[in-house]
Amino acid sequence: MAKKTKISIDLNLDSIKIKNVTIDSYGEYHIYVSCSATSTLCHNCGKKITKPHGQCKESIIEHFPIFDNRVFIHVKWPRFICDSCDDNNSTTSFKPKWLNDTGKMTRKYENFILKFLINSTIKDISEKFCITEEIVEGIINRNIKTTIDWEQIRPTRIGLDEIALRKGHTHYLTIVSDLSKDKKIKILAVIDGRTKDEILPFLQSIPKDILSTLEGITVDMGASYFSALKEVINNNIRFNNTVTIDRFHVAKLLGDKVDKERKKVVYQLKKEFENDEDKLMSLKYTMWPFRHHRKDLNTDENKRLESLFELAPSLEECYELRENLYEIFELKEISKGDAKEKIDAWCESAELYETKGFNPFTSFIKTYRNFEENILNYFTHRMSSGPVEGLNNKIKVIKRRGFGFRNVVNFAKRIFLDINYKPILLPAA
Ligand SMILES: [Zn+2]
């Protein structure tokens, strides 16, 4: 009976022959093999060498598990000596392609661990596979490359965005992403810093033929991105047609100014009605509805927004103006010229709107005028902020999971693993 439940497994590893297999008291497999290689390449001169010169001491190599039991391959690699090299000590031990760089695990095992690392922490994987965190870190360091093969990727659109390395800290990084149309978003670089001097070396490393054919470069309004890009694209017309300010950053800038106004007005009203329970109730829980689009509000949220506007009609006007600008950006088939006209008209009505003492739109309009060409480029390139926002959220999750990375290199590798390497390691997804 027992025989009928057995299967044989092909290890699928060349240059070895299985001598014996034992299972220890932990259920772990130990596969003792001999090496069938009859030659190797001299590490010194690169010639093929066939003269045997003893064996190395036993290597224990981890391979991926069989039925959830760990698998170790025991082998003594043969050594060969080179006749062509003068140095008598020129021996080279054989190493198959499937062995990793440390000689302690198979490449398939490294890939197996990397798959599990996606969306997981190093600590999780260390605990689940009973290996040290140093081993997991080593697998990441050896396999995750954060340099870009430009010829292979050839992006047509890129984006530059800043993020804080840790919450509440002033250590900023710049994320450069490949936003090419109809391609999955990819990371091109994680740069330590956001100043002109910090990002210039990367921009200068982009091959000239790629840089000169980029259709669009999306950035936020950080002036350092502008001055760095101006230095590498020294043609003004090309700069004005290519560099695009992400509509998400425009919306955020306006949203923040309008929300400041809400805070100020609500604060005044709370003081005014400090003895009026009903009116104070109307002011409660209005922040969320105010910050969002009407179409995203449920009945209750809509009601709260309405009762806020009854007490503060000026805020309603403010809210509507914010929404009006948003709607221009939502228009599907509008040209850059038509969009400019519409936004000019919007600026006029926003300038007309004056609240007591403070106009939330004045400084926004000033910023808009400064960056007008580059903001309006959105209507030419239609680079949607959706993928960028999705990417930023993913990066935030990676950051939280890593409890705020202290080390930029490690953080960069995790971002590359979870975003660029994921489709390679998990092709079905
Ligand atoms: Zn040699």
Coordinates of C-alpha atoms and ligand atoms in Angstrom, one line a residue:
M1 CA 0.0 0.0 0.0
A2 CA 2.7 2.5 1.0
K3 CA 4.4 2.2 -2.3
K4 CA 1.4 3.6 -4.1
T5 CA 1.6 6.9 -2.3
K6 CA 5.2 7.5 -3.4
I7 CA 6.3 9.8 -6.2
S8 CA 9.7 10.6 -7.7
I9 CA 10.9 14.1 -8.0
D10 CA 13.3 15.5 -10.6
L11 CA 15.6 18.0 -8.9
N12 CA 16.3 19.5 -12.3
L13 CA 19.8 20.5 -11.4
D14 CA 22.6 19.6 -13.8
S15 CA 26.1 18.3 -13.1
I16 CA 25.1 16.2 -10.1
K17 CA 24.1 12.6 -9.3
I18 CA 22.1 11.7 -6.3
K19 CA 23.8 9.1 -4.1
N20 CA 21.6 9.0 -1.1
V21 CA 18.6 10.8 0.6
T22 CA 17.9 10.9 4.3
I23 CA 15.1 12.6 6.3
D24 CA 16.2 13.9 9.7
S25 CA 14.1 14.1 12.8
Y26 CA 12.8 17.6 11.8
G27 CA 11.5 16.1 8.5
E28 CA 14.2 17.9 6.6
Y29 CA 15.6 16.3 3.5
H30 CA 19.3 15.8 3.0
I31 CA 20.3 14.9 -0.5
Y32 CA 23.8 13.6 -0.8
V33 CA 25.1 14.0 -4.3
S34 CA 28.3 13.6 -6.3
C35 CA 29.5 16.0 -8.9
S36 CA 29.7 14.7 -12.5
A37 CA 31.6 17.7 -13.9
T38 CA 34.8 16.8 -15.8
S39 CA 36.1 20.4 -16.4
T40 CA 35.7 24.0 -15.5
L41 CA 37.1 27.4 -16.6
C42 CA 40.3 28.6 -15.0
H43 CA 39.5 31.6 -12.8
N44 CA 42.8 33.1 -13.8
C45 CA 43.2 32.7 -17.6
G46 CA 39.6 31.7 -18.5
K47 CA 40.8 28.5 -20.4
K48 CA 38.9 25.2 -20.1
I49 CA 40.8 23.0 -17.6
T50 CA 40.3 19.2 -17.1
K51 CA 43.1 18.1 -14.8
P52 CA 41.5 17.0 -11.4
H53 CA 43.0 18.4 -8.2
G54 CA 41.1 17.0 -5.3
Q55 CA 37.8 18.2 -3.8
C56 CA 36.5 21.1 -1.8
K57 CA 35.2 20.4 1.7
E58 CA 31.5 19.6 1.8
S59 CA 29.0 22.3 0.8
I60 CA 25.5 22.3 2.2
I61 CA 23.2 24.0 -0.2
E62 CA 19.6 24.9 0.5
H63 CA 17.1 24.3 -2.2
F64 CA 13.3 25.1 -2.1
P65 CA 11.2 22.9 0.2
I66 CA 9.5 19.6 -0.7
F67 CA 6.0 19.4 0.9
D68 CA 6.9 22.1 3.3
N69 CA 10.1 20.4 4.5
R70 CA 13.4 22.1 4.0
V71 CA 15.8 20.6 1.5
F72 CA 19.6 20.5 1.7
I73 CA 22.0 19.3 -0.9
H74 CA 25.3 18.0 0.3
V75 CA 28.2 18.0 -2.2
K76 CA 31.9 18.2 -2.4
W77 CA 32.8 20.2 -5.6
P78 CA 35.7 18.9 -7.6
R79 CA 38.8 21.1 -8.1
F80 CA 40.8 21.4 -11.4
I81 CA 44.3 22.8 -11.9
C82 CA 45.5 24.9 -14.8
D83 CA 48.6 23.9 -16.7
S84 CA 48.7 27.2 -18.7
C85 CA 49.0 29.4 -15.6
D86 CA 52.6 29.8 -14.2
D87 CA 51.3 30.1 -10.7
N88 CA 51.2 26.6 -9.2
N89 CA 48.3 27.4 -7.1
S90 CA 46.0 28.2 -10.0
T91 CA 43.3 25.7 -9.1
T92 CA 39.6 26.4 -9.7
S93 CA 36.7 24.6 -8.1
F94 CA 33.7 23.7 -10.2
K95 CA 30.5 25.7 -9.7
P96 CA 27.2 25.0 -11.5
K97 CA 25.1 27.9 -12.9
W98 CA 22.2 27.0 -10.6
L99 CA 24.4 27.8 -7.5
N100 CA 24.1 31.3 -6.1
D101 CA 27.0 33.6 -5.4
T102 CA 27.5 32.5 -1.8
G103 CA 27.5 28.8 -2.7
K104 CA 25.1 28.2 0.1
M105 CA 21.8 28.1 -1.7
T106 CA 20.4 27.5 -5.2
R107 CA 19.3 30.4 -7.4
K108 CA 15.8 28.9 -7.4
Y109 CA 15.8 29.1 -3.6
E110 CA 16.7 32.8 -3.8
N111 CA 13.9 33.4 -6.2
F112 CA 11.5 31.4 -4.0
I113 CA 12.4 33.7 -1.0
L114 CA 12.1 36.8 -3.2
K115 CA 8.6 35.8 -4.2
F116 CA 7.5 35.6 -0.6
L117 CA 9.2 38.9 0.2
I118 CA 6.9 40.8 -2.1
N119 CA 4.5 42.7 0.2
S120 CA 6.2 41.1 3.3
T121 CA 8.8 42.3 5.7
I122 CA 12.3 40.8 6.1
K123 CA 11.4 39.8 9.7
D124 CA 8.2 37.9 8.5
I125 CA 10.2 35.9 6.0
S126 CA 13.0 35.3 8.5
E127 CA 10.5 33.8 10.9
K128 CA 8.5 31.8 8.4
F129 CA 11.5 30.1 6.7
C130 CA 13.7 29.9 9.9
I131 CA 16.6 31.8 8.3
T132 CA 18.3 34.8 9.8
E133 CA 17.4 38.4 8.7
E134 CA 21.0 38.7 7.4
I135 CA 20.4 35.8 5.0
V136 CA 17.2 37.4 3.8
E137 CA 18.9 40.8 3.4
G138 CA 21.7 39.1 1.5
I139 CA 19.2 37.6 -1.0
I140 CA 17.7 41.0 -1.6
N141 CA 21.1 42.7 -2.0
R142 CA 22.4 40.1 -4.5
N143 CA 19.3 40.0 -6.6
I144 CA 17.6 43.3 -6.6
K145 CA 19.4 45.8 -8.9
T146 CA 18.4 49.4 -8.7
T147 CA 20.2 50.5 -11.9
I148 CA 18.4 50.9 -15.1
D149 CA 19.0 49.4 -18.5
W150 CA 17.9 52.4 -20.5
E151 CA 18.1 50.6 -23.9
Q152 CA 15.8 48.0 -22.6
I153 CA 13.3 50.2 -20.9
R154 CA 13.3 53.3 -23.2
P155 CA 10.6 55.3 -21.4
T156 CA 8.5 57.8 -23.3
R157 CA 7.1 59.6 -20.3
I158 CA 8.7 59.9 -16.8
G159 CA 7.6 61.4 -13.5
L160 CA 9.5 63.0 -10.6
D161 CA 8.0 63.0 -7.2
E162 CA 9.2 63.8 -3.7
I163 CA 8.5 61.7 -0.6
A164 CA 9.6 61.9 3.0
L165 CA 11.7 58.9 4.1
R166 CA 10.0 58.8 7.5
K167 CA 6.9 60.5 8.7
G168 CA 7.5 63.9 10.2
H169 CA 11.1 63.9 9.1
T170 CA 12.7 66.3 6.7
H171 CA 14.7 63.7 4.9
Y172 CA 13.3 63.7 1.4
L173 CA 13.8 61.3 -1.5
T174 CA 12.9 61.7 -5.2
I175 CA 11.1 58.9 -6.9
V176 CA 11.6 58.8 -10.7
S177 CA 9.0 56.6 -12.5
D178 CA 8.4 55.3 -16.0
L179 CA 4.9 56.5 -16.9
S180 CA 4.9 55.5 -20.5
K181 CA 1.5 55.0 -22.0
D182 CA 0.1 51.5 -22.1
K183 CA 3.0 50.2 -20.0
K184 CA 3.0 49.1 -16.4
I185 CA 4.4 51.8 -14.1
K186 CA 8.0 51.1 -13.2
I187 CA 10.6 52.7 -10.9
L188 CA 13.6 54.3 -12.7
A189 CA 15.3 55.6 -9.6
V190 CA 15.1 56.4 -5.9
I191 CA 17.3 59.4 -5.3
D192 CA 18.5 60.5 -1.9
G193 CA 17.3 64.1 -1.8
R194 CA 15.2 66.5 -3.8
T195 CA 17.5 69.5 -4.4
K196 CA 18.9 70.4 -7.8
D197 CA 22.4 69.1 -7.0
E198 CA 21.0 65.9 -5.7
I199 CA 18.9 65.0 -8.8
L200 CA 21.1 66.4 -11.5
P201 CA 23.5 63.4 -11.7
F202 CA 20.6 61.1 -12.4
L203 CA 19.0 63.4 -15.0
Q204 CA 22.5 63.6 -16.7
S205 CA 22.7 59.8 -16.7
I206 CA 19.7 59.5 -19.0
P207 CA 21.0 58.8 -22.5
K208 CA 20.6 61.9 -24.7
D209 CA 18.5 60.2 -27.3
I210 CA 16.0 59.1 -24.7
L211 CA 15.9 62.5 -23.0
S212 CA 15.4 64.3 -26.3
T213 CA 12.5 62.1 -27.3
L214 CA 10.5 62.1 -24.1
E215 CA 6.9 63.2 -24.7
G216 CA 6.3 64.3 -21.2
I217 CA 8.0 64.7 -17.8
T218 CA 5.6 65.1 -14.9
V219 CA 6.8 66.9 -11.8
D220 CA 5.4 68.6 -8.8
M221 CA 5.8 72.3 -8.4
G222 CA 9.1 72.0 -6.4
A223 CA 11.2 74.6 -7.9
S224 CA 14.3 72.4 -7.7
Y225 CA 12.9 69.9 -10.3
F226 CA 12.3 72.8 -12.6
S227 CA 15.8 74.2 -12.4
A228 CA 17.4 70.7 -12.7
L229 CA 15.3 69.9 -15.7
K230 CA 16.1 73.3 -17.3
E231 CA 19.7 72.4 -17.1
V232 CA 19.4 69.1 -19.0
I233 CA 16.8 70.3 -21.5
N234 CA 18.4 73.6 -22.6
N235 CA 15.8 74.3 -25.2
N236 CA 13.1 76.6 -23.8
I237 CA 10.4 75.6 -26.3
R238 CA 11.0 71.9 -25.7
F239 CA 11.1 72.5 -21.9
N240 CA 7.7 74.3 -22.0
N241 CA 6.1 71.6 -24.2
T242 CA 7.4 68.6 -22.2
V243 CA 7.6 69.4 -18.5
T244 CA 4.1 69.0 -17.1
I245 CA 2.9 69.7 -13.6
D246 CA 0.8 66.8 -12.4
R247 CA -2.9 67.9 -12.1
F248 CA -2.9 66.0 -8.7
H249 CA -0.4 68.6 -7.3
V250 CA -2.5 71.5 -8.8
A251 CA -5.6 70.1 -7.1
K252 CA -3.8 69.5 -3.9
L253 CA -2.4 73.1 -3.8
L254 CA -5.9 74.5 -4.3
G255 CA -7.5 72.1 -2.0
D256 CA -5.1 73.0 0.8
K257 CA -5.7 76.8 0.4
V258 CA -9.5 76.3 0.4
D259 CA -9.4 74.0 3.4
K260 CA -7.4 76.7 5.3
E261 CA -10.3 79.0 4.6
R262 CA -12.8 76.4 5.9
K263 CA -10.8 76.1 9.1
K264 CA -10.7 79.8 9.6
V265 CA -14.4 80.3 9.0
V266 CA -15.5 77.3 11.1
Y267 CA -13.2 78.6 14.0
Q268 CA -14.9 82.0 13.9
L269 CA -18.4 80.4 13.8
K270 CA -17.7 78.2 16.7
K271 CA -16.7 81.2 18.7
E272 CA -19.8 83.1 17.6
F273 CA -22.2 80.3 18.4
E274 CA -20.5 78.9 21.5
N275 CA -23.8 78.8 23.4
D276 CA -25.9 77.5 20.5
E277 CA -25.9 73.7 20.7
D278 CA -27.8 73.3 17.4
K279 CA -25.6 75.5 15.4
L280 CA -22.5 73.9 16.9
M281 CA -23.9 70.5 15.9
S282 CA -24.2 71.8 12.3
L283 CA -20.5 72.6 12.3
K284 CA -19.4 69.1 13.5
Y285 CA -18.2 66.4 11.1
T286 CA -18.0 68.8 8.1
M287 CA -14.3 68.5 7.4
W288 CA -14.5 65.2 5.4
P289 CA -17.6 66.2 3.2
F290 CA -16.0 69.6 2.5
R291 CA -12.7 68.1 1.4
H292 CA -14.4 65.7 -1.1
H293 CA -16.3 66.0 -4.4
R294 CA -20.1 66.1 -4.2
K295 CA -20.4 63.0 -6.3
D296 CA -18.4 61.1 -3.6
L297 CA -20.6 62.0 -0.7
N298 CA -23.5 60.0 0.7
T299 CA -26.9 61.5 1.7
D300 CA -25.8 62.1 5.3
E301 CA -22.5 63.8 4.2
N302 CA -24.4 65.9 1.7
K303 CA -26.8 67.1 4.5
R304 CA -23.9 68.0 6.7
L305 CA -22.3 70.0 4.0
E306 CA -25.6 71.8 3.3
S307 CA -26.0 72.7 7.0
L308 CA -22.4 74.1 7.0
F309 CA -23.2 76.2 4.0
E310 CA -26.3 77.6 5.6
L311 CA -24.2 79.0 8.4
A312 CA -21.3 79.9 6.1
P313 CA -22.5 80.9 2.6
S314 CA -19.0 82.2 1.7
L315 CA -17.7 78.7 2.1
E316 CA -20.2 77.3 -0.4
E317 CA -18.9 79.7 -3.0
C318 CA -15.4 78.7 -2.1
Y319 CA -16.3 75.0 -2.4
E320 CA -18.0 75.6 -5.8
L321 CA -15.0 77.4 -7.2
R322 CA -12.7 74.6 -6.2
E323 CA -15.0 72.1 -7.9
N324 CA -15.3 74.3 -11.0
L325 CA -11.6 74.2 -11.6
Y326 CA -11.6 70.4 -10.9
E327 CA -14.3 70.0 -13.6
I328 CA -12.2 71.8 -16.2
F329 CA -9.4 69.2 -15.6
E330 CA -12.1 66.4 -15.9
L331 CA -13.2 67.6 -19.4
K332 CA -12.2 64.8 -21.8
E333 CA -11.6 66.3 -25.2
I334 CA -10.6 69.9 -24.6
S335 CA -7.5 71.4 -26.2
K336 CA -4.7 73.2 -24.3
G337 CA -5.9 76.5 -25.8
D338 CA -9.5 76.0 -24.8
A339 CA -8.5 74.9 -21.4
K340 CA -6.4 78.1 -21.0
E341 CA -9.5 80.2 -21.9
K342 CA -11.6 78.3 -19.4
I343 CA -9.0 78.6 -16.6
D344 CA -8.5 82.3 -17.4
A345 CA -12.3 82.8 -16.9
W346 CA -12.1 80.8 -13.7
C347 CA -9.3 83.0 -12.4
E348 CA -11.4 86.1 -13.0
S349 CA -14.4 84.7 -11.1
A350 CA -12.0 83.5 -8.3
E351 CA -10.5 87.0 -8.1
L352 CA -14.0 88.5 -7.8
Y353 CA -14.6 86.3 -4.8
E354 CA -13.3 88.1 -1.8
T355 CA -13.9 87.0 1.7
K356 CA -13.3 89.1 4.7
G357 CA -9.6 89.7 5.0
F358 CA -8.4 86.6 3.2
N359 CA -8.8 85.4 -0.3
P360 CA -7.8 81.7 -0.6
F361 CA -7.4 82.0 -4.4
T362 CA -4.9 84.9 -4.6
S363 CA -1.8 83.0 -4.0
F364 CA -3.1 80.0 -5.9
I365 CA -3.6 82.2 -9.0
K366 CA -0.2 83.6 -8.6
T367 CA 1.3 80.1 -8.6
Y368 CA -0.8 79.1 -11.6
R369 CA 0.4 82.1 -13.5
N370 CA 4.1 81.2 -12.7
F371 CA 3.7 77.6 -14.0
E372 CA 0.9 78.2 -16.5
E373 CA 2.5 76.6 -19.6
N374 CA 3.5 73.5 -17.6
I375 CA 0.2 73.1 -15.8
L376 CA -1.7 73.4 -19.1
N377 CA 0.5 70.7 -20.7
Y378 CA -1.7 68.3 -18.9
F379 CA -4.3 69.0 -21.7
T380 CA -1.8 68.0 -24.4
H381 CA -0.2 65.0 -22.7
R382 CA -3.2 63.8 -20.7
M383 CA -0.8 62.2 -18.3
S384 CA -3.3 61.0 -15.7
S385 CA -2.3 61.2 -12.1
G386 CA -4.0 57.9 -11.4
P387 CA -1.0 55.7 -11.8
V388 CA 1.2 58.1 -9.9
E389 CA -1.2 58.2 -7.0
G390 CA -1.4 54.4 -7.0
L391 CA 2.4 54.3 -7.0
N392 CA 2.6 56.8 -4.1
N393 CA 0.2 54.7 -2.1
K394 CA 2.2 51.6 -2.7
I395 CA 5.4 53.3 -1.6
K396 CA 3.7 54.6 1.5
V397 CA 2.7 51.0 2.4
I398 CA 6.2 49.8 1.8
K399 CA 7.5 52.6 4.1
R400 CA 5.0 51.8 6.8
R401 CA 5.7 48.1 6.6
G402 CA 9.4 48.8 7.0
F403 CA 8.6 51.0 10.0
G404 CA 10.2 53.9 8.3
F405 CA 13.4 53.0 6.6
R406 CA 16.6 54.6 7.9
N407 CA 18.7 53.4 5.0
V408 CA 17.8 54.8 1.6
V409 CA 19.5 51.9 -0.3
N410 CA 17.4 49.3 1.5
F411 CA 14.3 51.3 1.0
A412 CA 15.1 51.6 -2.8
K413 CA 15.6 47.9 -3.1
R414 CA 12.3 47.2 -1.5
I415 CA 10.5 49.6 -3.8
F416 CA 12.2 48.0 -6.8
L417 CA 11.3 44.5 -5.6
D418 CA 7.7 45.2 -4.9
I419 CA 7.1 47.2 -8.1
N420 CA 9.6 46.3 -10.9
Y421 CA 10.4 42.7 -9.9
K422 CA 6.9 41.7 -9.0
P423 CA 5.7 41.0 -12.5
I424 CA 8.9 39.0 -13.2
L425 CA 8.6 36.9 -10.0
L426 CA 4.9 36.5 -10.1
P427 CA 4.1 36.5 -13.9
A428 CA 0.5 35.3 -13.4
A429 CA -0.3 38.5 -11.4
Ligands
ZN1 ZN 44.7 29.3 -16.1

